[in-house]
JSON list of C-alpha atoms in Angstrom, two decimals:
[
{"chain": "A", "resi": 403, "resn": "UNK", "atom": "CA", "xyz": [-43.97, 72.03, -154.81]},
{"chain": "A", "resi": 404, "resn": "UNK", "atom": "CA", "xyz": [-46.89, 69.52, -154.18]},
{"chain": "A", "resi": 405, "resn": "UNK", "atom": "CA", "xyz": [-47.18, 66.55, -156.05]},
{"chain": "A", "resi": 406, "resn": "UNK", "atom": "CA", "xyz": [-50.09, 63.78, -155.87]},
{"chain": "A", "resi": 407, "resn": "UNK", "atom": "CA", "xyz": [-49.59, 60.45, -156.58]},
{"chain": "A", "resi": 408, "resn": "UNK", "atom": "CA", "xyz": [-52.33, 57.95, -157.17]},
{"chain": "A", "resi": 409, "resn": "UNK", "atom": "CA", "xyz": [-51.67, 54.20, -156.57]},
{"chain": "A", "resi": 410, "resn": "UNK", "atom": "CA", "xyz": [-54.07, 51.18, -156.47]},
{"chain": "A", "resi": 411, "resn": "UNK", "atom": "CA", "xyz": [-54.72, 47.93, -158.37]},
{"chain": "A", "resi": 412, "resn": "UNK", "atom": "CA", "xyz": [-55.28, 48.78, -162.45]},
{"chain": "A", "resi": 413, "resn": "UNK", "atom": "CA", "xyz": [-57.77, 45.44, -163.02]},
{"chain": "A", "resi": 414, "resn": "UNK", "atom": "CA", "xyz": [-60.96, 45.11, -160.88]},
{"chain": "A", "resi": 415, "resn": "UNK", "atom": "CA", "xyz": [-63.36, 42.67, -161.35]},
{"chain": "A", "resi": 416, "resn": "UNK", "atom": "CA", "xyz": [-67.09, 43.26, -162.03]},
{"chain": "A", "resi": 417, "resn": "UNK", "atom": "CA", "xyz": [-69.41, 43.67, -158.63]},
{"chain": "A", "resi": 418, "resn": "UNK", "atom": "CA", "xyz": [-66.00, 44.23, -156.40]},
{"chain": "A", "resi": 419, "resn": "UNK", "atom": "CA", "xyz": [-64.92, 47.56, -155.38]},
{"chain": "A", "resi": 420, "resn": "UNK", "atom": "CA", "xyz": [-62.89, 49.74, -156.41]},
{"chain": "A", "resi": 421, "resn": "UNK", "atom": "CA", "xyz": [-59.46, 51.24, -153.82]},
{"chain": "A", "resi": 422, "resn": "UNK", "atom": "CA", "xyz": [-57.35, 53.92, -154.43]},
{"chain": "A", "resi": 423, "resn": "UNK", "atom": "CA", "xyz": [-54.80, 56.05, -152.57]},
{"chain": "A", "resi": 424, "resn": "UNK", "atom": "CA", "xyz": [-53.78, 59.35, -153.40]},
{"chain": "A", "resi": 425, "resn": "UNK", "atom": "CA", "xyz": [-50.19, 60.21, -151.29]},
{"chain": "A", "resi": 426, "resn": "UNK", "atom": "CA", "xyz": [-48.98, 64.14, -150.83]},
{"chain": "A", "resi": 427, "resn": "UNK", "atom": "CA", "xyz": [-45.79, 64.89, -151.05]},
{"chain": "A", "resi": 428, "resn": "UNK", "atom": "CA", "xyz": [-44.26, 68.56, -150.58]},
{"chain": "A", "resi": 429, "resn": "UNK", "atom": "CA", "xyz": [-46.76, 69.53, -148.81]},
{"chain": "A", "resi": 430, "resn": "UNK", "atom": "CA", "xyz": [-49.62, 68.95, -145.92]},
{"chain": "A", "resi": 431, "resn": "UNK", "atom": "CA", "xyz": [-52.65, 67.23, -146.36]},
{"chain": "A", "resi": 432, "resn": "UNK", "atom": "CA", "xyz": [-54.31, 69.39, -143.28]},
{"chain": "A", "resi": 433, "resn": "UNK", "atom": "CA", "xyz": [-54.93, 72.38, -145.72]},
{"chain": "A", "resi": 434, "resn": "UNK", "atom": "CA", "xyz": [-56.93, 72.22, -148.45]},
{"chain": "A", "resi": 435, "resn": "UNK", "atom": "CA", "xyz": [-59.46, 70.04, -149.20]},
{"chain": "A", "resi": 436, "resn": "UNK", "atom": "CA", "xyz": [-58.86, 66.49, -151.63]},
{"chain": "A", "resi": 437, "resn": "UNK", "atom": "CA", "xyz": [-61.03, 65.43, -154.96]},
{"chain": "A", "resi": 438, "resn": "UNK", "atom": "CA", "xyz": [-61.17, 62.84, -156.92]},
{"chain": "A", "resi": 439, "resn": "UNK", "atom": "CA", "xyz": [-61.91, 63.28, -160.54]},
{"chain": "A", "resi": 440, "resn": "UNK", "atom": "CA", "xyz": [-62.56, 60.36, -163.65]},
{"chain": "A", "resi": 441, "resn": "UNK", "atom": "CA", "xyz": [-62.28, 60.17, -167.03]},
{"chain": "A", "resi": 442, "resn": "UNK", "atom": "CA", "xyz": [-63.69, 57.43, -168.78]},
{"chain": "A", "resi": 443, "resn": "UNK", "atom": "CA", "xyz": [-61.64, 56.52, -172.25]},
{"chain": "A", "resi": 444, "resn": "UNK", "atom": "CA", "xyz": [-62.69, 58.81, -175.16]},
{"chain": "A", "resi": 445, "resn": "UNK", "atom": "CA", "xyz": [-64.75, 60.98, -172.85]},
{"chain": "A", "resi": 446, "resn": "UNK", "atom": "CA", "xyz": [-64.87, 64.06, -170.57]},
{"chain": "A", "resi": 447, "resn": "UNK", "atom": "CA", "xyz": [-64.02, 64.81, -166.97]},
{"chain": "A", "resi": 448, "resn": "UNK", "atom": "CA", "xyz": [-66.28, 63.48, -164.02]},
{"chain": "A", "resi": 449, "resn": "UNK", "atom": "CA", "xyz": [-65.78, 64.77, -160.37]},
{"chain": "A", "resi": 450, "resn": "UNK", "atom": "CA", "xyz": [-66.32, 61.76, -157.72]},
{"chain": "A", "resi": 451, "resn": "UNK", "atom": "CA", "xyz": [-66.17, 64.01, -154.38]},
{"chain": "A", "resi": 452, "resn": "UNK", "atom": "CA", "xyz": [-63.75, 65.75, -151.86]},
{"chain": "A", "resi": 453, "resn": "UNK", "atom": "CA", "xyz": [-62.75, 65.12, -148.63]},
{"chain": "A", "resi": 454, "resn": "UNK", "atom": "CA", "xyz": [-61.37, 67.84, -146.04]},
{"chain": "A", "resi": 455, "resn": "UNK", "atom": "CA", "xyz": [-58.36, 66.80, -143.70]},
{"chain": "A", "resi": 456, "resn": "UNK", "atom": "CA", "xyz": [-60.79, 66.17, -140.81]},
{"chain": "A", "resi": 457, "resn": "UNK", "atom": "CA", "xyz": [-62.92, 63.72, -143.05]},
{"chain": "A", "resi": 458, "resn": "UNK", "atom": "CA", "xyz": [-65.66, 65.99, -144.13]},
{"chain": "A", "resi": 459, "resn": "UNK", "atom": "CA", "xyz": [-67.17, 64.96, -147.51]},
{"chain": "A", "resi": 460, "resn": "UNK", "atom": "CA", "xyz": [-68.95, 65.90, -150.43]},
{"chain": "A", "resi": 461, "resn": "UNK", "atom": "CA", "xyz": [-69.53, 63.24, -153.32]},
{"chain": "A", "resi": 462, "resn": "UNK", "atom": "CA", "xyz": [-71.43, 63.51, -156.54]},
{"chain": "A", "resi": 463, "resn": "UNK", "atom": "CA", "xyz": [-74.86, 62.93, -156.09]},
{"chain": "A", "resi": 464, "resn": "UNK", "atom": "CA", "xyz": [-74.60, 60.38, -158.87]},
{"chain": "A", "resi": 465, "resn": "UNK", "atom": "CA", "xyz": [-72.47, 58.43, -157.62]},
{"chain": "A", "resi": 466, "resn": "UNK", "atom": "CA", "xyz": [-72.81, 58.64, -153.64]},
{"chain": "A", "resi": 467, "resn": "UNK", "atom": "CA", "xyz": [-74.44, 55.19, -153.08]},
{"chain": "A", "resi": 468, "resn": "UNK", "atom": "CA", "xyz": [-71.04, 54.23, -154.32]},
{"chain": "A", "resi": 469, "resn": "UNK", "atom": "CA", "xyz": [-68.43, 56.29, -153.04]},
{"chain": "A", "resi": 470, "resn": "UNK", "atom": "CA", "xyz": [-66.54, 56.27, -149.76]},
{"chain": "A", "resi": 471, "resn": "UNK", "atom": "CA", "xyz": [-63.71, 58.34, -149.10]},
{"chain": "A", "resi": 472, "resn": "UNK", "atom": "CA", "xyz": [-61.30, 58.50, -146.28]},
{"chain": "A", "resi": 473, "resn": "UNK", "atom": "CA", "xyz": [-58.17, 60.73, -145.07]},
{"chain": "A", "resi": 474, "resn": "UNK", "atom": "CA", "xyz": [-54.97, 59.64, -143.19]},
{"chain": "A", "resi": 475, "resn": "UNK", "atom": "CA", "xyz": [-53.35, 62.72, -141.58]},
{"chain": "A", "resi": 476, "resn": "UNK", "atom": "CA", "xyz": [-50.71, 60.86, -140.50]},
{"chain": "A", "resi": 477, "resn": "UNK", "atom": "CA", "xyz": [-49.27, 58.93, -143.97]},
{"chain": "A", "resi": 478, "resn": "UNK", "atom": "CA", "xyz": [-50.26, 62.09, -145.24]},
{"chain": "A", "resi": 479, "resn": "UNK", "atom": "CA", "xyz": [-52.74, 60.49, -148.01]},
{"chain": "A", "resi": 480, "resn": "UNK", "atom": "CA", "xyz": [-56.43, 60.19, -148.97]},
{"chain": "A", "resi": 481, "resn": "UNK", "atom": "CA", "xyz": [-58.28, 57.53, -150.23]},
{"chain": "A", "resi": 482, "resn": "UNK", "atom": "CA", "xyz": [-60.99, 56.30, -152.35]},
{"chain": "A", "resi": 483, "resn": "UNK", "atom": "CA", "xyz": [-63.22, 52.99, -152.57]},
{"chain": "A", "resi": 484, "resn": "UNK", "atom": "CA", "xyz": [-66.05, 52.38, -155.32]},
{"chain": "A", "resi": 485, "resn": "UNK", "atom": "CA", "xyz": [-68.58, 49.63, -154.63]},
{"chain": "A", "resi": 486, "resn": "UNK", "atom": "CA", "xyz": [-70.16, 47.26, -157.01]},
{"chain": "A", "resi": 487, "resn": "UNK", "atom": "CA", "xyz": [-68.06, 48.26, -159.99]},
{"chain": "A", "resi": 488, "resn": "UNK", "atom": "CA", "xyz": [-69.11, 47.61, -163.53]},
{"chain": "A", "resi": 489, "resn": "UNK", "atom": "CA", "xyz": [-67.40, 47.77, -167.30]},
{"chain": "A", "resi": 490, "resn": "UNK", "atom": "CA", "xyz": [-68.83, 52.16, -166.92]},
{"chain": "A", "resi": 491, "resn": "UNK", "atom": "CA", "xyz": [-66.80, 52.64, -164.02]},
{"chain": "A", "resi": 492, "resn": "UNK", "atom": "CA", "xyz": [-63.59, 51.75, -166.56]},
{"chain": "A", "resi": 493, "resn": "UNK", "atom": "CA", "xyz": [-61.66, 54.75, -166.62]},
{"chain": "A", "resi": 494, "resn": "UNK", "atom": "CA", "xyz": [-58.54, 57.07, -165.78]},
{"chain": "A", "resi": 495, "resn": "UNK", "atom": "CA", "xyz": [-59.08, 58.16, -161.76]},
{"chain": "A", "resi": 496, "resn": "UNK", "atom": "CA", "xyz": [-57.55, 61.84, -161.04]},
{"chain": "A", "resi": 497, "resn": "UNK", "atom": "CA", "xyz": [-56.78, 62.76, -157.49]},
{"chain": "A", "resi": 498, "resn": "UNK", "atom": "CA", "xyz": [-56.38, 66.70, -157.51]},
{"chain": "A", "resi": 499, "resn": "UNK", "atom": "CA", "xyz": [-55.56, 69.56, -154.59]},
{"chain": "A", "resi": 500, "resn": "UNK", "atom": "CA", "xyz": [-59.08, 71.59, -154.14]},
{"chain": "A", "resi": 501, "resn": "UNK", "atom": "CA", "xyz": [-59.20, 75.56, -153.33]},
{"chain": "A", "resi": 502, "resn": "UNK", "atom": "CA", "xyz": [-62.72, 75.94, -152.29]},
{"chain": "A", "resi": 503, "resn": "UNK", "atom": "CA", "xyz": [-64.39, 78.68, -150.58]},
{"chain": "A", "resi": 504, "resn": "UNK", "atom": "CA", "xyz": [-68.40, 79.50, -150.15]},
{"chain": "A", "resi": 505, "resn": "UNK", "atom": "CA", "xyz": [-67.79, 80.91, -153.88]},
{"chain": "A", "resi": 506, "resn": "UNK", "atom": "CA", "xyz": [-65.68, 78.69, -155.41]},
{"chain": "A", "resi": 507, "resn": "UNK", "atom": "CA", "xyz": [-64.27, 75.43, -156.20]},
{"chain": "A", "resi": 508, "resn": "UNK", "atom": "CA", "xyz": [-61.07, 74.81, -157.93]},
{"chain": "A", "resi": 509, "resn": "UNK", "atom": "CA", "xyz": [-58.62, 71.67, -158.40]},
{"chain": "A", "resi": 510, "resn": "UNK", "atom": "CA", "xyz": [-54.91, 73.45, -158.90]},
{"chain": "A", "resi": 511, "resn": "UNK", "atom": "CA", "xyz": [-52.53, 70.41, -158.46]},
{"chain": "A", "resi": 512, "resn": "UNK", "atom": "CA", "xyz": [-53.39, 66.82, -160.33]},
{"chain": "A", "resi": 513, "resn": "UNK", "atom": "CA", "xyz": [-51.82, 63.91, -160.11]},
{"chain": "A", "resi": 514, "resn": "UNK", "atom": "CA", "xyz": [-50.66, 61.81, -163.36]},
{"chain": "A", "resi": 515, "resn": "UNK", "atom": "CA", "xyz": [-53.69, 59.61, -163.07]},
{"chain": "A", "resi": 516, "resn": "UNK", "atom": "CA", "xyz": [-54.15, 56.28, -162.85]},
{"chain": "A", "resi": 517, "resn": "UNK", "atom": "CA", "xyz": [-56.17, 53.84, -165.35]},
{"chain": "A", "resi": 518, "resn": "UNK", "atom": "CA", "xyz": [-58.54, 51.55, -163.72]},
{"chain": "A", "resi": 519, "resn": "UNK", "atom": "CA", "xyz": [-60.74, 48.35, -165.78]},
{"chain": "A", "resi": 520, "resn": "UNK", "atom": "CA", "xyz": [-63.58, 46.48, -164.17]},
{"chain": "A", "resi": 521, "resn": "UNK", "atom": "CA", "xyz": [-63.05, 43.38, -166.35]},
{"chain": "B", "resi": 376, "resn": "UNK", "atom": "CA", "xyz": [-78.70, 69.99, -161.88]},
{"chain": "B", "resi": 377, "resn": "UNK", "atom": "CA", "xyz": [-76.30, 72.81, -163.64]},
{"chain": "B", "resi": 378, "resn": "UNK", "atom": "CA", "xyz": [-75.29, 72.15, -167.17]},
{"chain": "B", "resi": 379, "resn": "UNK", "atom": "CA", "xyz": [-72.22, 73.89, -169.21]},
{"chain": "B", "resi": 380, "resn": "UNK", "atom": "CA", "xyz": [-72.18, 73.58, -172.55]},
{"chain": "B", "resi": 381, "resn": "UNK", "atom": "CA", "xyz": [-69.23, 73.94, -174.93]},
{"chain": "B", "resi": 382, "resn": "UNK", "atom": "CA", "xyz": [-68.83, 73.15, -178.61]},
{"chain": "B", "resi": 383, "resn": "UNK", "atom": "CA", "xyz": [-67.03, 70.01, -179.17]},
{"chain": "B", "resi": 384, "resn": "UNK", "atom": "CA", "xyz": [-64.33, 71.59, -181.72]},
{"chain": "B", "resi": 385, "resn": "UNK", "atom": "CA", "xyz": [-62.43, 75.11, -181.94]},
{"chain": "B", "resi": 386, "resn": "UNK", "atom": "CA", "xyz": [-60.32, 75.42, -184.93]},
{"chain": "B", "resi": 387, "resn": "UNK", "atom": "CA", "xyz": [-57.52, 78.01, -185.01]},
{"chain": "B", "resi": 388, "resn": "UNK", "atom": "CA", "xyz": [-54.30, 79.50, -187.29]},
{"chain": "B", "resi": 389, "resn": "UNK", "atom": "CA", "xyz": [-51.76, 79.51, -185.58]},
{"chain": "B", "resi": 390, "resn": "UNK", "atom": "CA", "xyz": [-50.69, 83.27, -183.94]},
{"chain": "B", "resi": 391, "resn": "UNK", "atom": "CA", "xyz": [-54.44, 83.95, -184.53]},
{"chain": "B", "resi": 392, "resn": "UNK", "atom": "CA", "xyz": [-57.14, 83.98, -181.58]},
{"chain": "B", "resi": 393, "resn": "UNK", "atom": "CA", "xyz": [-59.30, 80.95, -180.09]},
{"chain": "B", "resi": 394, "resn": "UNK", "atom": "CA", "xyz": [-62.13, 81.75, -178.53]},
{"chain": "B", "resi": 395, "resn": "UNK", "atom": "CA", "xyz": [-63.91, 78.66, -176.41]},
{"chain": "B", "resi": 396, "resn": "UNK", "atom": "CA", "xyz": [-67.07, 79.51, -175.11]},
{"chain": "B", "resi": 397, "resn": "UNK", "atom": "CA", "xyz": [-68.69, 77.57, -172.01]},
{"chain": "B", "resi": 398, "resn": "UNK", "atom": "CA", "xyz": [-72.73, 78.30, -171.74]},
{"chain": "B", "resi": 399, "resn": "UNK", "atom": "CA", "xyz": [-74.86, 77.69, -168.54]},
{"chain": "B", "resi": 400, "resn": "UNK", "atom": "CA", "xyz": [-77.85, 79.59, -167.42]},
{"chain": "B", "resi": 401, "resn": "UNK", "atom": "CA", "xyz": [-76.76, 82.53, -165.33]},
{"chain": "B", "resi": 402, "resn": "UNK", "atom": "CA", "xyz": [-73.10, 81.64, -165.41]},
{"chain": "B", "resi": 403, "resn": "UNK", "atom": "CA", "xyz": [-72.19, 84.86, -164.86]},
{"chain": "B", "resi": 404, "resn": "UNK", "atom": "CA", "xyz": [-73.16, 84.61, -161.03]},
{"chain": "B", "resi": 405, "resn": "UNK", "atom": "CA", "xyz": [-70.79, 82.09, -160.72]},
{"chain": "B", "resi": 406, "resn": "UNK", "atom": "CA", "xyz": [-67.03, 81.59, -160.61]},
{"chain": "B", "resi": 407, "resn": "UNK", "atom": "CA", "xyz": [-65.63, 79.89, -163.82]},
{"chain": "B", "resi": 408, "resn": "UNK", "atom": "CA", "xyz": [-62.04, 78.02, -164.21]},
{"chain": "B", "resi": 409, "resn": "UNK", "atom": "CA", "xyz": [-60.72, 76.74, -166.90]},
{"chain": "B", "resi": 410, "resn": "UNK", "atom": "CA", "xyz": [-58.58, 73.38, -167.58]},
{"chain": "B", "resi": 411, "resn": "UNK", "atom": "CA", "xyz": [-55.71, 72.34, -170.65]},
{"chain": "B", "resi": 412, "resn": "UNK", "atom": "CA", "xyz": [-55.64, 68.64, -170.90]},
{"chain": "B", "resi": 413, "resn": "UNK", "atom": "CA", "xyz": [-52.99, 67.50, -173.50]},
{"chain": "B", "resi": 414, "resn": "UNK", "atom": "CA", "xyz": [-53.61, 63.24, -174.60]},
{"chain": "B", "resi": 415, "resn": "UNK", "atom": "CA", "xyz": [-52.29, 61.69, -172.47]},
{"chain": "B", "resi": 416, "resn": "UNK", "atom": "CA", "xyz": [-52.20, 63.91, -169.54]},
{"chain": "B", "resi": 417, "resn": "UNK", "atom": "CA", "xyz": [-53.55, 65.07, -166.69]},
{"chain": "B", "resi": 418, "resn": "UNK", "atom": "CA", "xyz": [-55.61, 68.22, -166.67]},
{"chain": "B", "resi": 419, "resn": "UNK", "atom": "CA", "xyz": [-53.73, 71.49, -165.94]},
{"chain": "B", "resi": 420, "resn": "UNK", "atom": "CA", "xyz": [-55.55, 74.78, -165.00]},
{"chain": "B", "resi": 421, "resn": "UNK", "atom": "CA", "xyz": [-55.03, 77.90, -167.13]},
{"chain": "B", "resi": 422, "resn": "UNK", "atom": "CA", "xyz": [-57.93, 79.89, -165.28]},
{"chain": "B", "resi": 423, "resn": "UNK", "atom": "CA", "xyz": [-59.49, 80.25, -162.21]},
{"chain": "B", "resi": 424, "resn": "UNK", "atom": "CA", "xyz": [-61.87, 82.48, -160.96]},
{"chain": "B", "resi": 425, "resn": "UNK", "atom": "CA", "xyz": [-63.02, 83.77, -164.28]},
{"chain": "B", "resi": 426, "resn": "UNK", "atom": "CA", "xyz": [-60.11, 85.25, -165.09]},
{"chain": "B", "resi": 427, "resn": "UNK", "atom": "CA", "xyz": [-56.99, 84.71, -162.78]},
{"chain": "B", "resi": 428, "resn": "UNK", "atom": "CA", "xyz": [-54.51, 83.11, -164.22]},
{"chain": "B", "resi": 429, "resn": "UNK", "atom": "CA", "xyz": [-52.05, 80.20, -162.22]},
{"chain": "B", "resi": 430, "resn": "UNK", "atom": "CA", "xyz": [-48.43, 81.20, -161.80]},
{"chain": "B", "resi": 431, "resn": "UNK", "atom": "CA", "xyz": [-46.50, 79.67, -164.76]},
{"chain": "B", "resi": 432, "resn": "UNK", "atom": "CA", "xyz": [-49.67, 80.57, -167.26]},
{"chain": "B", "resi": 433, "resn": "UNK", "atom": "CA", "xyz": [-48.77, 82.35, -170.33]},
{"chain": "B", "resi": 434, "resn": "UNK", "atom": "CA", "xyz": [-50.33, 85.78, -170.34]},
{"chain": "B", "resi": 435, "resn": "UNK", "atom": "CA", "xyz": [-51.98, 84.45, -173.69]},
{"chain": "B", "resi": 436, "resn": "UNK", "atom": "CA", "xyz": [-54.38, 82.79, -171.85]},
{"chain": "B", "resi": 437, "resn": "UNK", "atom": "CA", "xyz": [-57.24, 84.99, -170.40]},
{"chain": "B", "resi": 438, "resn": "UNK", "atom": "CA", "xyz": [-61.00, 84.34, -169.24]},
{"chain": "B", "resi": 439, "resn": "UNK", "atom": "CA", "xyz": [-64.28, 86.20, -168.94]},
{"chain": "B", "resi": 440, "resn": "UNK", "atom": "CA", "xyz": [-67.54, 85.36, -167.27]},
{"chain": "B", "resi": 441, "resn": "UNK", "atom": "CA", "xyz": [-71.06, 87.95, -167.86]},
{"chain": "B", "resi": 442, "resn": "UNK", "atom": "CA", "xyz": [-74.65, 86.70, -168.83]},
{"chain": "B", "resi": 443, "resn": "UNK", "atom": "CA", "xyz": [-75.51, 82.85, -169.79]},
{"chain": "B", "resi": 444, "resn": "UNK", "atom": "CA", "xyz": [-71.19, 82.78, -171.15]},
{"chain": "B", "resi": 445, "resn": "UNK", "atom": "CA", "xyz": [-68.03, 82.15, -169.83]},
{"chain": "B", "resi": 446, "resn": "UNK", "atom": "CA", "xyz": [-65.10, 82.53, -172.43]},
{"chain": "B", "resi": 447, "resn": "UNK", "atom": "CA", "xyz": [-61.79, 81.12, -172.87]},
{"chain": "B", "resi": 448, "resn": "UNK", "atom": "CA", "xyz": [-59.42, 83.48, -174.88]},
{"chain": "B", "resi": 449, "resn": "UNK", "atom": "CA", "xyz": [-56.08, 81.98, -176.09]},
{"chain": "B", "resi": 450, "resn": "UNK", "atom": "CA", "xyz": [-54.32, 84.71, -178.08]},
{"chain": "B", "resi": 451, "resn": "UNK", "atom": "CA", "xyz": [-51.43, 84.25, -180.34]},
{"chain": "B", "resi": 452, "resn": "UNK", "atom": "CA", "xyz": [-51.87, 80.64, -180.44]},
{"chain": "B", "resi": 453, "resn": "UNK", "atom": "CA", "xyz": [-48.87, 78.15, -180.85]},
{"chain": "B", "resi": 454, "resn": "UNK", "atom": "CA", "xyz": [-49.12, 74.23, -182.04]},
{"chain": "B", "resi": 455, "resn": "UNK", "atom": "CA", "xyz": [-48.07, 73.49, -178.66]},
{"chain": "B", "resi": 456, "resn": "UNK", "atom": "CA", "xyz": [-51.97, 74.92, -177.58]},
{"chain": "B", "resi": 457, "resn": "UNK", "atom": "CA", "xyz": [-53.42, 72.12, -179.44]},
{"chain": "B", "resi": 458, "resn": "UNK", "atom": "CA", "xyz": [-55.80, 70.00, -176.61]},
{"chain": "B", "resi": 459, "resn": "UNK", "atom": "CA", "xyz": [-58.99, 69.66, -175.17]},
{"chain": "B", "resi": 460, "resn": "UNK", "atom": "CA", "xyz": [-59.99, 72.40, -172.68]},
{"chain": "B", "resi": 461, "resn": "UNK", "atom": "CA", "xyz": [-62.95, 72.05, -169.95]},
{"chain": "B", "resi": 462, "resn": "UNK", "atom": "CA", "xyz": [-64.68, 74.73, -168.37]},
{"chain": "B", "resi": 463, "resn": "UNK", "atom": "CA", "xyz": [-65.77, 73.42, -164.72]},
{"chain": "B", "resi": 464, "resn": "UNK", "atom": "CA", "xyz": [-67.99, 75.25, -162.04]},
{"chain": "B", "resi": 465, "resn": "UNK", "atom": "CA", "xyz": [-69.78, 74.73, -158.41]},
{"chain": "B", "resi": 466, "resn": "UNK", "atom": "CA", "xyz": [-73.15, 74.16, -158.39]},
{"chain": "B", "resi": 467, "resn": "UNK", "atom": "CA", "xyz": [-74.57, 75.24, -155.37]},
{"chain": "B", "resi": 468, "resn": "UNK", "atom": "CA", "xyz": [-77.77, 74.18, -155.95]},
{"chain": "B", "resi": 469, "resn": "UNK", "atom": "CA", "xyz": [-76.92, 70.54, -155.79]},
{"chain": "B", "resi": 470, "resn": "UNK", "atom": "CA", "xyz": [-73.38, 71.14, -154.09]},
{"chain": "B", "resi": 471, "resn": "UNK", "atom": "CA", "xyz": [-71.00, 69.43, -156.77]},
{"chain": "B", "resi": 472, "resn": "UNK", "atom": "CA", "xyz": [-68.85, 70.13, -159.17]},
{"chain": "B", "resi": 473, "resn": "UNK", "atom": "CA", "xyz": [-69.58, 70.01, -163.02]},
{"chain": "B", "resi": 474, "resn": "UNK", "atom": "CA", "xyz": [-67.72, 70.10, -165.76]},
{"chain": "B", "resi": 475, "resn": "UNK", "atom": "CA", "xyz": [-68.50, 71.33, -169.01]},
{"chain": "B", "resi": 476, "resn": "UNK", "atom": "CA", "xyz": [-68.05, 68.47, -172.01]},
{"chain": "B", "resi": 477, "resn": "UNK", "atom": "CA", "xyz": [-64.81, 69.34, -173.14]},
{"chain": "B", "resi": 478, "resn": "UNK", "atom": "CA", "xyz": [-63.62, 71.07, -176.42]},
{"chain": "B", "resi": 479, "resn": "UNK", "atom": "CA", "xyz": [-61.05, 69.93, -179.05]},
{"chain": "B", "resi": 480, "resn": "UNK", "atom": "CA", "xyz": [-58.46, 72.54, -179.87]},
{"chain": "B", "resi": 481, "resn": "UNK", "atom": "CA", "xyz": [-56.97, 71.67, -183.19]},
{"chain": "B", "resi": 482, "resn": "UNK", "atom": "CA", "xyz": [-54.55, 74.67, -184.21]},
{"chain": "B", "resi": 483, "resn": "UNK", "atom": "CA", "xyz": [-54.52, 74.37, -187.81]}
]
């Protein structure tokens, strides 16, 4: 059974950026492909981006000029760093298992989530 | 870029039928899944693909996809159904994900 596990600081200061690390257990991180997801208090679901296990990404074109995201094979995790945070980018970040194919794009395994403030 | 509409509140009877509707133009060319997210938690996915359902997925919960609508059926609806459901899609055009708004499930 795979399980995701989000970890990172929960208090980021305005203009700094944002880390985050996503660790899979049960499972390899060489299959699939690896989102991350937000959720902002009070308000709907946001999809940041995915990486693939060799490092290929896709980010929302909203937010690309902040987004990077990386992929460790070996510690079997994925991460994500957010530039130049402000007070919006507040909110709980998701880290989710992808299916995706030309046709489709599904997230089938989430992790707890972690809450995040730019204060 | 690709918008999905849903209404912001379904209310239900419970063991009656909820039916939570997720608009976008053409949807029906595309593949639709569907998400449960209880407060508190994380999102869980009740259907993919239109209609597939996840192992572990009561039979209760079915999907449909034709014209400008994709539609989230929960039949036979218990208190324990009571969240906020998002319909979520790939646009192609702009290659990203999106997410419909979200709809509040309050079983009566």
């Amino acid at each position: 059974q795979v399980q995701l596990q989000e970890s990172g600081p929960g208090l980021v200061k305005p203009s700094e950026t944002l880390s985050l690390t996503c660790t899979v257990s049960g499972g390899s991180i060489s299959t699939y492909y690896w989102s991350w997801i937000r959720q902002p208090p009070g308000k709907g679901l946001e999809w940041i981006g995915y990486i693939d296990y060799s490092g290929s990404t896709v980010y929302n074109p909203s937010l690309m000029s902040q987004v990077t995201m990386s992929v460790d094979t070996f510690k079997n995790h994925f991460s994500l760093k957010m530039s130049s945070v402000t007070a919006a980018d507040t909110a709980v970040y998701y880290c989710a298992r992808a299916s995706v194919t030309t046709y489709y794009y599904y997230m089938d395994v989430w992790g707890k989530g972690t809450t995040v403030t730019v204060s | 870029s690709y918008v999905l509409t849903q209404p912001p509140s379904v209310s239900v009877a419970p063991g009656q039928t909820a039916t939570i509707t997720c608009g976008g133009n053409n949807i029906g060319s595309k593949s639709v899944h569907w998400y449960q997210q209880k407060p508190g938690q994380a999102p869980v996915l009740v259907v993919y693909d239109d209609s597939d359902r996840p192992s572990g997925i009561p039979e209760r919960f079915s999907g449909s996809n034709s014209g400008n609508t994709a539609t989230l059926t929960i039949s036979r609806v218990e208190a324990g159904d009571e969240a906020d459901y998002y319909c979520q899609t790939w646009d192609s055009g702009s290659d990203h994900v999106v997410f419909g708004g979200g709809t509040k499930l309050t079983v009566l």
